[in-house]
Amino acid sequence: MKFRFVLQLATSLIALSLASGRVAFANDVDDATAEDEYDAGAVPPEPATDDVVFKATSITAPFLEQFTPETADRWHPSETKKIVDGIEDEELLNYRGRWKIEEATVFPAIVYDKGLVVKTPAAHHAISALFPEPIDPADKGLVVQYEVKLQNGLECGGAYMKLLTHDAAFEPTKFSDKSPYTITHSPTVFGPDKCGMTNKVHFIFRHKNPITGEFEEKHLNAPPAAKISKTSTVYTLIVRPDNSFEILINNESSKKGSLLTDFTPAVNPPKEIDDPEDKKPEDWVDVAKIADPDAKKPDDWDEDAPMQIVDEDAVMPEDWLEEEPLTIPDPESVKPEDWDDDEDGDWVAPTVDNPKCAEVSGCGPWTKPMKANPDYKGKWRAPMIDNPAYKGPWAPRRIPNPKFFEDLHPAKFNKIGAIGFELWTMQDGILFDNIYIGHSEADAKALLEETWAVKSKLEGEQEKKEAPKSEDEPKGASIMQRVMDVAEDYRYRIVKIAQQARNDPIGAFSADPSAAGIGIFFILWGFYSIASIASMYIRGKPAPAAAAAPEKKDAAKKTDAPSADDKPAAGAPSAEAVPKVEKTGGATKRAAAKKE
C-alpha cells in the first residue's frame, strides 16, 4: 500500500509538472532585454601571458558583427505584445526571452571575445539589427556566415537567422514572426534547427509568382544535419549569381545544388498541368487482366485433398528406443536437508533430458511421419487472361498552366535591410558570433581563419581535458544516461507542443503525435493518481497490517511444545477447542521462524 501511494504521488507530480509547471514557466511574463557588459569606465583584468586575446578584424563587409562596443547597441529585442481576443495586451510580451552580450562560459577560448547569448530557457526570443545600408545580392551573389556555440547543448530549439527584406518603415522593436520579410526573392531562414528526431540546417527562401502575386516558401531538399556541440560551429551559405548554392559547416562542404532544381516546391511551375475539369468516363476500363469466363474446373480436381498425408512407407529406425522416456529424474539432484515429508510432501527430484536419447534417432512411442500429398491441388481458380475491354490507364488531359512563369535567375534576391533571430528554444546559453553578410567568399573564409579556426582549436583542447574517462564511469551509467536523455527529450517536446497548441492545437499535435500521446497519458495518470489518493484518505481506510503485527510477532516465538508463558487468556478457547489448521510449506515456515 505504501509503495502504491508513493508511486501514485510521484507520477502525479511528474504529470502536473509536464502539464502546468513547465508550461506556466514558459508563459511567465519577463522583460526581454538585450544586456551587455561593456563599461567605458571599467578596466578589464590583465589576461595571462599565454592567453589568446580578442582583436577586432580588419576585414570589411556590408554587415560584419563581432559584438564590440562600437556595434553592440544596434541590436534591439522585440517588444511586440501578445494578441488576446484580437487586442494587443500591453501586459504580455510576445517574446519574453532575454539576450545578453557576454563572453562564453563553456570552453572560453579567446579573452574578451563576446557574442550574443540566449539567456532564457523554454522561451520565445526575438532580436534584430538594421544594416548600415541595404545589401543588394543581385548579380553579386550572397555570402552568409556566422558562428553558433551551443553551450548547454540543444535538445529542442532553433539557432537559425532570418534575413529581412529592406523596408524603410521596419522597426526592430516590432520584429516578429509576422514581419514583412516575404518580399520578392528574399532569403528568409538559414541555420540549425533540432527537436526530437528532427536535426537539420535550414535554407528557406521566399519567392513571388509574378503572375498571381502569391508567395511561396522554397525549402531545401535533403538539408544537411546540424552539428550539435558545445564548441563553436561555423555555418556558411554561398549563393552564386549562376543560381548555384553551397552550404559549409566548419569550412567543409555539406551540401551543393541549384536554386532551380533542389528546392520544394520548385521555383518554376510546370508548363502544363492536368485539366481539373477532365473526368474519367464511366465506361473506361483500366483493369488489364480478368479471370477467364470460359474456364471450367477439371473433374478430377479435388479441392478437399489435404496438403500432407501419413507416410505409409516409413519404417521405425533400428536404434529408436521405444521403452526409454524422453526425460528422467536428475541423478545429481539431492533432497534438501530441511525437507519434511510430513509438511512438505514427498520429495521428487527434478527431471532432465534423457542422455540416451541424444545418442540415437529418438525415444518414446514412434509414429509414422507426415509427407506432402502428391494429389493436393488446393482451391481451383480460373486462369487470368487479357481483358478484351481494357483501354489502358486513364489520365486527365494536359492543358497549359495558367500560373506558369519562368524565372531563370532566382538568385537575384531583392535588397536585404536587416538581420534577425526569432527563435523558440528549450536551452539557454546559445551564443552567436562573427556574423558576416556580404558578397565575398574569400573575405568570409579569411574571417573564419582569423576567428573560428583559432577558437575551435583552443575549445577542442579544453573539451578533451574535461572529457570523462570511459573507465571511470560506473557500470550501467551509459544506459541510464540514455534513458535520461530520452526522458528529457520527450519533456522538451511535450512542452513545445503545449506552447504551440495555444494557437494551433491540431497542428501542434499532428507535428509530433508520439510526444503528444505520452503527454496526455501522464496528465491523465496524474489526475487519476491524485483522485485515488484523495479517495483513500476521504474514506479513511483502516490499517489492519499494523494491528496484526504484534500477533504475528508472538506467533513467530511459539514452538510446537507449549511453554510456561503460553497461558490462555481469560475467556480464550482451550487448545482442544481450536480447529487444527493444515500445515504446508514447512521448510519455508521454519526458515522464516529462524529469521524472526
Coordinates of C-alpha atoms in Angstrom, one line a residue:
M1 CA 0.0 0.0 0.0
K2 CA 2.8 2.4 0.9
F3 CA 4.6 1.6 -2.4
R4 CA 1.5 2.3 -4.4
F5 CA 0.9 5.6 -2.5
V6 CA 4.5 6.7 -3.2
L7 CA 4.2 5.7 -6.9
Q8 CA 0.9 7.5 -7.4
L9 CA 2.2 10.6 -5.7
A10 CA 5.4 10.6 -7.8
T11 CA 3.6 10.1 -11.1
S12 CA 1.1 12.8 -10.3
L13 CA 3.8 15.3 -9.6
I14 CA 5.6 14.4 -12.8
A15 CA 2.3 14.7 -14.8
L16 CA 1.5 18.1 -13.2
S17 CA 5.0 19.4 -13.8
L18 CA 4.6 18.5 -17.5
A19 CA 1.0 19.8 -17.7
S20 CA 1.3 23.0 -15.8
G21 CA 4.6 23.8 -14.2
R22 CA 6.8 23.8 -17.3
V23 CA 4.2 25.5 -19.4
A24 CA 3.5 28.1 -16.8
F25 CA 7.2 28.7 -16.5
A26 CA 7.3 29.2 -20.3
N27 CA 4.4 31.7 -20.0
D28 CA 5.8 33.8 -17.3
V29 CA 6.0 37.5 -18.2
D30 CA 9.5 38.8 -18.1
D31 CA 11.1 41.8 -19.6
A32 CA 13.0 40.9 -22.8
T33 CA 16.2 42.9 -22.8
A34 CA 19.5 42.8 -24.6
E35 CA 22.1 43.4 -21.9
D36 CA 25.8 43.9 -22.4
E37 CA 28.7 44.0 -20.0
Y38 CA 30.6 46.8 -21.7
D39 CA 31.5 49.6 -19.2
A40 CA 33.5 52.5 -20.6
G41 CA 35.0 53.3 -17.2
A42 CA 35.9 49.8 -16.2
V43 CA 39.4 48.4 -16.6
P44 CA 39.4 44.8 -17.7
P45 CA 41.7 42.4 -15.9
E46 CA 45.0 41.7 -17.4
P47 CA 45.0 38.3 -19.3
A48 CA 47.5 35.6 -18.7
T49 CA 50.6 35.8 -20.8
D50 CA 49.7 32.6 -22.7
D51 CA 46.0 33.6 -23.3
V52 CA 44.8 34.5 -26.8
V53 CA 43.2 37.9 -26.7
F54 CA 40.4 39.1 -28.9
K55 CA 41.3 41.6 -31.6
A56 CA 38.7 43.0 -33.9
T57 CA 39.2 42.0 -37.6
S58 CA 40.3 44.5 -40.3
I59 CA 38.1 42.7 -42.8
T60 CA 35.2 44.8 -44.0
A61 CA 31.8 43.8 -45.3
P62 CA 28.3 45.2 -45.9
F63 CA 27.5 43.7 -42.5
L64 CA 30.0 42.3 -40.1
E65 CA 29.3 41.8 -36.4
Q66 CA 31.8 40.8 -33.7
F67 CA 29.8 42.4 -30.9
T68 CA 32.3 45.0 -30.0
P69 CA 31.3 48.2 -28.0
E70 CA 31.0 50.1 -31.3
T71 CA 28.3 47.9 -32.8
A72 CA 26.5 46.2 -29.8
D73 CA 23.9 49.0 -29.5
R74 CA 22.4 48.3 -32.9
W75 CA 20.7 45.1 -31.6
H76 CA 17.1 45.6 -30.4
P77 CA 15.0 42.9 -28.7
S78 CA 11.4 42.7 -29.9
E79 CA 8.8 44.4 -27.8
T80 CA 5.7 43.1 -29.6
K81 CA 2.8 42.2 -27.4
K82 CA 0.6 39.2 -27.4
I83 CA -2.8 39.4 -29.1
V84 CA -5.7 38.4 -26.8
D85 CA -9.2 38.4 -28.2
G86 CA -8.0 40.4 -31.1
I87 CA -6.5 43.1 -28.9
E88 CA -2.8 43.7 -28.2
D89 CA -2.2 43.1 -24.5
E90 CA 0.2 45.7 -23.1
E91 CA 1.0 43.4 -20.1
L92 CA 2.2 40.4 -22.1
L93 CA 5.3 40.4 -24.2
N94 CA 5.2 38.1 -27.2
Y95 CA 8.9 37.3 -26.8
R96 CA 10.0 37.2 -23.1
G97 CA 13.4 35.6 -23.8
R98 CA 16.3 37.8 -22.6
W99 CA 19.5 38.4 -24.6
K100 CA 23.0 39.4 -23.4
I101 CA 26.3 40.2 -24.9
E102 CA 28.9 38.4 -23.0
E103 CA 31.9 36.0 -23.2
A104 CA 31.5 32.3 -23.5
T105 CA 31.0 30.5 -20.2
V106 CA 31.7 27.0 -21.6
F107 CA 35.1 26.3 -23.1
P108 CA 36.1 30.0 -23.2
A109 CA 38.9 30.3 -25.7
I110 CA 39.6 33.9 -26.6
V111 CA 39.8 36.5 -23.9
Y112 CA 37.4 39.5 -24.3
D113 CA 35.7 37.7 -27.2
K114 CA 32.0 38.3 -26.8
G115 CA 28.8 37.2 -28.5
L116 CA 25.1 37.5 -28.5
V117 CA 23.7 34.9 -26.0
V118 CA 20.2 33.5 -25.4
K119 CA 19.6 33.8 -21.7
T120 CA 16.2 32.3 -21.1
P121 CA 15.4 28.6 -21.4
A122 CA 12.0 27.4 -22.6
A123 CA 11.0 30.8 -24.1
H124 CA 10.5 32.6 -27.4
H125 CA 13.2 35.1 -28.3
A126 CA 13.4 37.8 -31.0
I127 CA 16.1 40.3 -31.7
S128 CA 17.2 42.2 -34.8
A129 CA 19.6 44.7 -36.2
L130 CA 19.3 47.1 -39.2
F131 CA 22.1 47.1 -41.7
P132 CA 24.0 50.4 -42.2
E133 CA 22.9 50.2 -45.9
P134 CA 20.7 47.8 -47.7
I135 CA 22.5 44.8 -49.1
D136 CA 21.8 44.1 -52.8
P137 CA 22.7 40.5 -53.8
A138 CA 21.5 40.8 -57.4
D139 CA 24.4 39.9 -59.8
K140 CA 26.8 39.9 -56.9
G141 CA 25.9 36.7 -55.1
L142 CA 25.3 36.4 -51.4
V143 CA 27.6 35.0 -48.6
V144 CA 26.2 34.5 -45.1
Q145 CA 28.4 33.1 -42.3
Y146 CA 28.1 33.0 -38.6
E147 CA 29.2 31.0 -35.5
V148 CA 26.9 29.1 -33.2
K149 CA 28.0 27.8 -29.8
L150 CA 25.5 25.6 -28.0
Q151 CA 26.9 26.0 -24.5
N152 CA 24.2 23.9 -22.9
G153 CA 23.6 21.6 -25.9
L154 CA 20.4 21.7 -28.0
E155 CA 17.7 19.2 -27.4
C156 CA 14.8 21.2 -28.8
G157 CA 15.1 24.6 -30.4
G158 CA 16.4 26.7 -33.3
A159 CA 19.6 28.6 -33.8
Y160 CA 18.9 30.0 -37.2
M161 CA 19.0 33.5 -38.5
K162 CA 16.5 35.4 -40.7
L163 CA 17.4 37.9 -43.3
L164 CA 14.7 40.6 -43.7
T165 CA 13.8 42.4 -46.9
H166 CA 14.7 46.1 -46.9
D167 CA 11.8 48.1 -45.7
A168 CA 12.3 51.8 -44.8
A169 CA 9.4 51.5 -42.3
F170 CA 10.8 48.5 -40.5
E171 CA 11.2 49.0 -36.7
P172 CA 13.4 46.4 -34.9
T173 CA 11.4 46.6 -31.7
K174 CA 8.4 45.3 -33.7
F175 CA 10.2 42.4 -35.2
S176 CA 8.2 39.2 -35.0
D177 CA 7.4 36.0 -37.0
K178 CA 4.9 38.1 -38.9
S179 CA 7.5 40.7 -40.0
P180 CA 7.3 41.5 -43.8
Y181 CA 10.2 39.6 -45.0
T182 CA 8.4 37.8 -47.8
I183 CA 9.0 40.4 -50.5
T184 CA 10.2 39.0 -53.8
H185 CA 13.2 36.7 -53.7
S186 CA 14.0 37.5 -50.1
P187 CA 16.1 34.8 -48.3
T188 CA 14.4 34.1 -45.1
V189 CA 16.0 31.3 -42.9
F190 CA 19.4 29.8 -42.6
G191 CA 20.9 27.8 -39.8
P192 CA 20.5 24.8 -37.5
D193 CA 17.3 23.5 -36.0
K194 CA 16.8 20.5 -33.8
C195 CA 13.9 18.9 -31.9
G196 CA 13.4 15.2 -31.2
M197 CA 14.3 13.3 -34.4
T198 CA 14.5 16.5 -36.5
N199 CA 18.0 17.8 -37.0
K200 CA 18.8 19.9 -40.0
V201 CA 20.3 23.1 -41.3
H202 CA 17.5 25.2 -42.8
F203 CA 17.9 27.0 -46.1
I204 CA 14.5 28.6 -47.0
F205 CA 13.8 31.5 -49.3
R206 CA 10.5 33.1 -50.3
H207 CA 9.7 33.5 -54.0
K208 CA 6.9 35.5 -55.6
N209 CA 4.9 34.3 -58.6
P210 CA 4.9 37.3 -60.9
I211 CA 1.6 36.3 -62.4
T212 CA -0.5 35.5 -59.3
G213 CA 1.4 37.7 -56.8
E214 CA 1.4 34.8 -54.4
F215 CA 4.5 34.0 -52.2
E216 CA 5.8 30.5 -51.7
E217 CA 8.5 29.2 -49.3
K218 CA 11.1 27.2 -51.1
H219 CA 12.6 24.5 -48.8
L220 CA 15.9 22.9 -49.5
N221 CA 15.6 19.2 -50.3
A222 CA 17.6 16.8 -48.0
P223 CA 19.2 19.5 -45.9
P224 CA 22.4 18.6 -44.0
A225 CA 22.4 17.7 -40.3
A226 CA 23.3 20.4 -37.8
K227 CA 26.4 19.8 -35.7
I228 CA 25.3 19.7 -32.1
S229 CA 28.3 20.6 -30.0
K230 CA 29.3 22.8 -27.0
T231 CA 32.2 24.0 -29.1
S232 CA 31.8 26.7 -31.7
T233 CA 30.4 25.7 -35.1
V234 CA 30.6 28.0 -38.2
Y235 CA 27.9 27.8 -40.8
T236 CA 28.4 29.3 -44.3
L237 CA 25.9 29.8 -47.0
I238 CA 27.0 30.8 -50.5
V239 CA 24.5 31.7 -53.2
R240 CA 26.2 32.5 -56.6
P241 CA 24.8 34.5 -59.5
D242 CA 24.6 31.4 -61.6
N243 CA 21.9 30.1 -59.2
S244 CA 24.2 27.5 -57.6
F245 CA 24.5 27.4 -53.8
E246 CA 26.7 25.7 -51.3
I247 CA 26.5 25.1 -47.5
L248 CA 29.6 24.6 -45.5
I249 CA 29.8 23.5 -41.9
N250 CA 33.2 24.2 -40.2
N251 CA 34.6 25.1 -43.6
E252 CA 33.7 21.8 -45.1
S253 CA 31.2 21.5 -47.9
S254 CA 28.0 19.8 -46.7
K255 CA 25.5 20.5 -49.5
K256 CA 25.7 21.8 -53.1
G257 CA 23.0 22.3 -55.6
S258 CA 20.9 24.7 -57.6
L259 CA 18.1 27.1 -56.6
L260 CA 16.2 25.9 -59.7
T261 CA 16.3 22.1 -59.0
D262 CA 17.0 21.4 -55.3
F263 CA 14.0 23.1 -53.6
T264 CA 10.4 22.1 -53.0
P265 CA 8.2 23.4 -54.3
A266 CA 10.2 24.2 -57.4
V267 CA 10.9 27.8 -58.3
N268 CA 9.3 27.5 -61.7
P269 CA 5.9 25.8 -62.0
P270 CA 5.3 23.2 -64.8
K271 CA 4.3 24.4 -68.2
E272 CA 1.4 22.0 -68.3
I273 CA -1.0 20.7 -65.7
D274 CA -3.8 18.1 -65.5
D275 CA -7.1 19.6 -66.6
P276 CA -9.1 19.8 -63.3
E277 CA -12.3 19.7 -65.3
D278 CA -11.5 16.4 -67.1
K279 CA -13.2 13.4 -65.6
K280 CA -12.7 9.7 -66.3
P281 CA -15.6 8.3 -68.4
E282 CA -17.8 5.8 -66.6
D283 CA -17.3 3.1 -69.2
W284 CA -13.5 3.5 -69.1
V285 CA -11.9 0.0 -68.3
D286 CA -8.5 0.2 -66.7
V287 CA -8.3 -3.4 -65.5
A288 CA -5.7 -5.2 -67.6
K289 CA -6.4 -8.8 -66.6
I290 CA -9.6 -10.7 -65.8
A291 CA -10.5 -14.3 -64.9
D292 CA -11.2 -16.5 -67.9
P293 CA -15.0 -16.7 -68.0
D294 CA -14.9 -19.9 -70.2
A295 CA -12.6 -21.8 -67.9
K296 CA -14.0 -24.8 -66.1
K297 CA -12.7 -26.8 -63.1
P298 CA -11.4 -30.2 -64.2
D299 CA -13.5 -33.2 -63.0
D300 CA -10.5 -34.8 -61.2
W301 CA -9.7 -31.6 -59.2
D302 CA -10.1 -32.5 -55.5
E303 CA -10.3 -29.2 -53.5
D304 CA -10.6 -31.2 -50.3
A305 CA -7.4 -33.2 -50.6
P306 CA -5.1 -32.4 -47.6
M307 CA -1.8 -30.8 -48.1
Q308 CA 0.0 -33.6 -46.1
I309 CA -0.7 -37.3 -45.5
V310 CA 0.8 -40.0 -43.4
D311 CA 3.9 -41.7 -45.0
E312 CA 2.8 -45.3 -45.0
D313 CA 6.2 -46.5 -46.3
A314 CA 8.1 -45.0 -43.4
V315 CA 9.8 -47.5 -41.1
M316 CA 10.9 -47.0 -37.5
P317 CA 14.7 -46.5 -37.2
E318 CA 16.6 -49.5 -35.8
D319 CA 18.1 -47.5 -33.0
W320 CA 14.8 -46.0 -31.9
L321 CA 14.3 -46.7 -28.1
E322 CA 10.6 -47.0 -27.6
E323 CA 10.9 -48.0 -23.9
E324 CA 13.1 -45.1 -23.0
P325 CA 11.4 -41.9 -21.7
L326 CA 12.3 -38.5 -23.1
T327 CA 13.1 -37.2 -19.6
I328 CA 14.4 -38.8 -16.4
P329 CA 14.9 -37.7 -12.8
D330 CA 18.1 -35.8 -12.3
P331 CA 20.6 -38.3 -10.9
E332 CA 22.7 -35.5 -9.4
S333 CA 19.8 -33.9 -7.5
V334 CA 19.8 -34.3 -3.7
K335 CA 16.9 -34.0 -1.3
P336 CA 17.3 -30.8 0.8
E337 CA 18.3 -31.5 4.4
D338 CA 15.4 -29.4 5.8
W339 CA 12.8 -31.1 3.7
D340 CA 10.0 -32.5 5.9
D341 CA 7.9 -35.2 4.1
D342 CA 5.0 -34.7 6.6
E343 CA 4.8 -30.9 6.0
D344 CA 6.3 -30.6 2.5
G345 CA 5.0 -33.8 0.9
D346 CA 7.0 -36.4 -0.9
W347 CA 10.2 -35.1 -2.4
V348 CA 10.5 -35.6 -6.2
A349 CA 13.8 -34.9 -8.0
P350 CA 13.6 -32.5 -10.9
T351 CA 13.7 -34.1 -14.4
V352 CA 16.4 -33.7 -17.1
D353 CA 16.7 -34.8 -20.8
N354 CA 17.4 -38.5 -21.1
P355 CA 21.0 -38.7 -22.2
K356 CA 20.4 -42.0 -24.0
C357 CA 18.0 -40.2 -26.4
A358 CA 20.8 -37.8 -27.6
E359 CA 22.8 -40.7 -29.0
V360 CA 20.0 -42.3 -31.1
S361 CA 17.3 -41.3 -33.5
G362 CA 14.7 -40.9 -30.8
C363 CA 12.9 -42.2 -27.7
G364 CA 9.3 -43.0 -26.7
P365 CA 6.4 -44.1 -28.8
W366 CA 7.2 -44.0 -32.6
T367 CA 4.6 -42.7 -35.1
K368 CA 4.8 -42.5 -38.8
P369 CA 5.8 -39.0 -40.1
M370 CA 3.7 -36.9 -42.5
K371 CA 4.7 -36.2 -46.1
A372 CA 3.5 -33.9 -48.9
N373 CA 0.3 -35.1 -50.6
P374 CA 1.0 -35.7 -54.3
D375 CA -2.7 -35.3 -55.1
Y376 CA -3.0 -32.0 -53.3
K377 CA -4.1 -29.1 -55.7
G378 CA -5.8 -26.6 -53.4
K379 CA -8.6 -24.3 -54.3
W380 CA -9.3 -24.1 -58.0
R381 CA -9.3 -20.7 -59.6
A382 CA -9.9 -19.7 -63.2
P383 CA -6.7 -18.6 -65.0
M384 CA -6.2 -14.9 -65.8
I385 CA -6.4 -13.6 -69.4
D386 CA -6.0 -10.3 -71.1
N387 CA -9.1 -8.1 -70.7
P388 CA -10.6 -7.5 -74.2
A389 CA -12.2 -4.3 -73.0
Y390 CA -9.0 -2.9 -71.5
K391 CA -8.3 0.7 -72.6
G392 CA -5.1 1.4 -70.6
P393 CA -4.5 3.6 -67.5
W394 CA -6.6 6.8 -67.6
A395 CA -5.1 10.2 -67.1
P396 CA -6.7 13.6 -67.5
R397 CA -5.7 15.6 -70.5
R398 CA -2.9 18.2 -70.1
I399 CA -3.6 21.9 -70.5
P400 CA -1.3 24.9 -70.4
N401 CA -0.7 26.0 -66.8
P402 CA -2.4 29.4 -66.3
K403 CA 0.0 30.1 -63.5
F404 CA 3.1 29.3 -65.4
F405 CA 6.1 31.6 -65.5
E406 CA 9.8 31.0 -65.9
D407 CA 12.3 32.7 -63.7
L408 CA 15.8 31.7 -64.8
H409 CA 17.5 33.9 -62.2
P410 CA 16.1 33.2 -58.7
A411 CA 19.4 34.2 -57.2
K412 CA 18.6 37.8 -57.9
F413 CA 17.3 38.4 -54.4
N414 CA 15.8 41.8 -53.5
K415 CA 17.7 44.1 -51.2
I416 CA 18.1 42.9 -47.6
G417 CA 17.8 45.5 -44.9
A418 CA 18.1 43.7 -41.5
I419 CA 19.1 40.5 -39.7
G420 CA 17.0 38.9 -37.0
F421 CA 17.0 35.9 -34.7
E422 CA 13.4 34.8 -34.0
L423 CA 13.6 31.5 -32.0
W424 CA 11.9 29.2 -29.7
T425 CA 14.3 27.0 -27.7
M426 CA 14.3 24.9 -24.5
Q427 CA 18.0 25.6 -23.9
D428 CA 19.7 28.8 -22.9
G429 CA 23.3 29.6 -23.5
I430 CA 23.2 29.7 -27.3
L431 CA 25.9 32.1 -28.4
F432 CA 26.1 33.8 -31.8
D433 CA 29.3 35.5 -33.0
N434 CA 31.3 36.6 -36.0
I435 CA 28.4 37.3 -38.4
Y436 CA 29.4 38.0 -42.0
I437 CA 26.8 39.0 -44.6
G438 CA 28.2 40.2 -47.9
H439 CA 29.4 39.1 -51.3
S440 CA 33.0 37.9 -51.0
E441 CA 33.7 34.2 -50.4
A442 CA 37.3 35.0 -49.9
D443 CA 36.6 37.5 -47.1
A444 CA 34.3 35.2 -45.4
K445 CA 36.9 32.4 -45.4
A446 CA 39.6 34.9 -44.1
L447 CA 37.3 35.9 -41.2
L448 CA 36.8 32.2 -40.4
E449 CA 40.5 31.6 -40.3
E450 CA 41.1 34.6 -38.1
T451 CA 38.3 33.7 -35.6
W452 CA 36.8 30.2 -35.7
A453 CA 39.9 28.3 -36.7
V454 CA 41.8 29.7 -33.7
K455 CA 38.9 29.4 -31.3
S456 CA 38.0 25.8 -32.4
K457 CA 41.5 24.5 -31.7
L458 CA 41.5 26.0 -28.2
E459 CA 38.0 24.8 -27.4
G460 CA 38.9 21.3 -28.6
E461 CA 41.8 21.2 -26.3
Q462 CA 39.6 22.2 -23.3
E463 CA 37.0 19.7 -24.3
K464 CA 39.5 16.8 -24.3
K465 CA 40.8 17.8 -20.9
E466 CA 37.3 17.8 -19.4
A467 CA 36.0 14.7 -21.2
P468 CA 35.4 11.9 -18.6
K469 CA 37.4 8.8 -19.0
S470 CA 35.3 5.8 -20.0
E471 CA 36.9 3.5 -17.5
D472 CA 36.0 5.9 -14.6
E473 CA 32.3 5.7 -15.5
P474 CA 30.2 3.5 -13.2
K475 CA 28.8 0.3 -14.8
G476 CA 25.5 1.0 -16.4
A477 CA 25.9 4.7 -16.4
S478 CA 25.7 4.9 -20.2
I479 CA 22.4 3.1 -20.2
M480 CA 21.0 5.3 -17.5
Q481 CA 22.2 8.3 -19.4
R482 CA 20.4 7.2 -22.5
V483 CA 17.2 6.7 -20.6
M484 CA 17.5 10.2 -19.0
D485 CA 18.3 11.7 -22.4
V486 CA 15.2 10.1 -23.9
A487 CA 13.0 11.3 -21.0
E488 CA 14.5 14.8 -21.3
D489 CA 13.9 14.8 -25.0
Y490 CA 10.2 13.9 -24.6
R491 CA 9.8 16.5 -21.8
Y492 CA 11.1 19.2 -24.1
R493 CA 8.9 18.1 -27.0
I494 CA 5.8 17.9 -24.7
V495 CA 6.4 21.5 -23.5
K496 CA 6.8 22.7 -27.1
I497 CA 3.5 21.1 -28.1
A498 CA 1.8 22.8 -25.2
Q499 CA 3.3 26.1 -26.3
Q500 CA 2.2 25.7 -29.9
A501 CA -1.2 24.2 -29.0
R502 CA -2.4 27.6 -27.7
N503 CA -2.6 28.9 -31.2
D504 CA -2.9 25.7 -33.3
P505 CA -3.9 22.6 -31.3
I506 CA -4.4 20.4 -34.3
G507 CA -1.2 21.4 -35.9
A508 CA 0.8 21.0 -32.7
F509 CA -0.5 17.5 -32.0
S510 CA -0.1 16.3 -35.6
A511 CA 3.5 17.7 -35.8
D512 CA 4.7 15.3 -33.0
P513 CA 1.9 12.7 -32.2
S514 CA 4.1 10.4 -30.2
A515 CA 5.1 13.1 -27.7
A516 CA 1.6 14.4 -27.6
G517 CA 0.3 10.9 -26.7
I518 CA 2.8 10.5 -24.0
G519 CA 2.0 13.9 -22.6
I520 CA -1.7 13.2 -22.5
F521 CA -1.1 9.8 -20.8
F522 CA 1.0 11.4 -18.0
I523 CA -1.6 14.2 -17.5
L524 CA -4.5 11.7 -17.2
W525 CA -2.4 9.4 -15.0
G526 CA -1.6 12.3 -12.7
F527 CA -5.2 13.3 -12.3
Y528 CA -6.1 9.6 -11.7
S529 CA -3.4 9.2 -9.1
I530 CA -4.4 12.4 -7.2
A531 CA -8.1 11.3 -7.3
S532 CA -7.1 7.8 -6.0
I533 CA -5.0 9.3 -3.1
A534 CA -7.7 11.7 -2.2
S535 CA -10.4 9.0 -2.3
M536 CA -8.3 6.8 0.0
Y537 CA -8.0 9.5 2.7
I538 CA -11.6 10.6 2.4
R539 CA -12.8 7.0 3.1
G540 CA -10.4 6.8 6.0
K541 CA -9.2 3.2 5.3
P542 CA -8.1 1.3 8.5
A543 CA -4.6 -0.1 8.6
P544 CA -5.1 -3.8 9.6
A545 CA -1.4 -4.6 9.0
A546 CA -0.2 -2.5 11.9
A547 CA -2.8 -4.0 14.3
A548 CA -1.9 -7.6 13.3
A549 CA 1.9 -7.0 13.7
P550 CA 2.1 -7.9 17.5
E551 CA 0.1 -11.0 17.0
K552 CA 2.5 -12.1 14.2
K553 CA 5.5 -11.4 16.3
D554 CA 4.1 -13.5 19.2
A555 CA 3.3 -16.3 16.8
A556 CA 6.8 -16.4 15.5
K557 CA 8.1 -17.1 19.0
K558 CA 6.0 -20.1 19.6
T559 CA 7.3 -23.7 19.1
D560 CA 5.5 -27.0 18.8
A561 CA 5.8 -27.6 22.6
P562 CA 3.9 -25.1 24.7
S563 CA 6.0 -23.1 27.2
A564 CA 5.1 -21.7 30.6
D565 CA 4.4 -18.4 29.0
D566 CA 1.7 -19.9 26.7
K567 CA -1.1 -19.3 29.1
P568 CA -4.5 -18.9 27.6
A569 CA -6.1 -15.5 28.1
A570 CA -9.3 -15.3 30.1
G571 CA -12.2 -16.4 28.1
A572 CA -10.0 -17.8 25.4
P573 CA -10.8 -21.3 24.0
S574 CA -8.7 -24.2 25.0
A575 CA -6.2 -25.8 22.7
E576 CA -8.6 -28.7 22.1
A577 CA -11.3 -26.3 21.0
V578 CA -9.2 -24.6 18.4
P579 CA -9.6 -26.3 15.0
K580 CA -6.5 -27.8 13.5
V581 CA -5.0 -25.9 10.6
E582 CA -3.4 -27.9 7.8
K583 CA 0.4 -27.2 7.6
T584 CA 2.1 -26.6 4.3
G585 CA 5.5 -25.4 3.3
G586 CA 7.2 -26.5 6.5
A587 CA 10.7 -25.8 5.3
T588 CA 9.7 -22.2 4.3
K589 CA 8.0 -21.6 7.6
R590 CA 10.9 -22.9 9.7
A591 CA 13.3 -20.6 7.7
A592 CA 11.0 -17.7 8.4
A593 CA 10.8 -18.5 12.1
K594 CA 14.6 -18.7 12.4
K595 CA 14.9 -15.2 10.9
E596 CA 12.3 -13.9 13.4

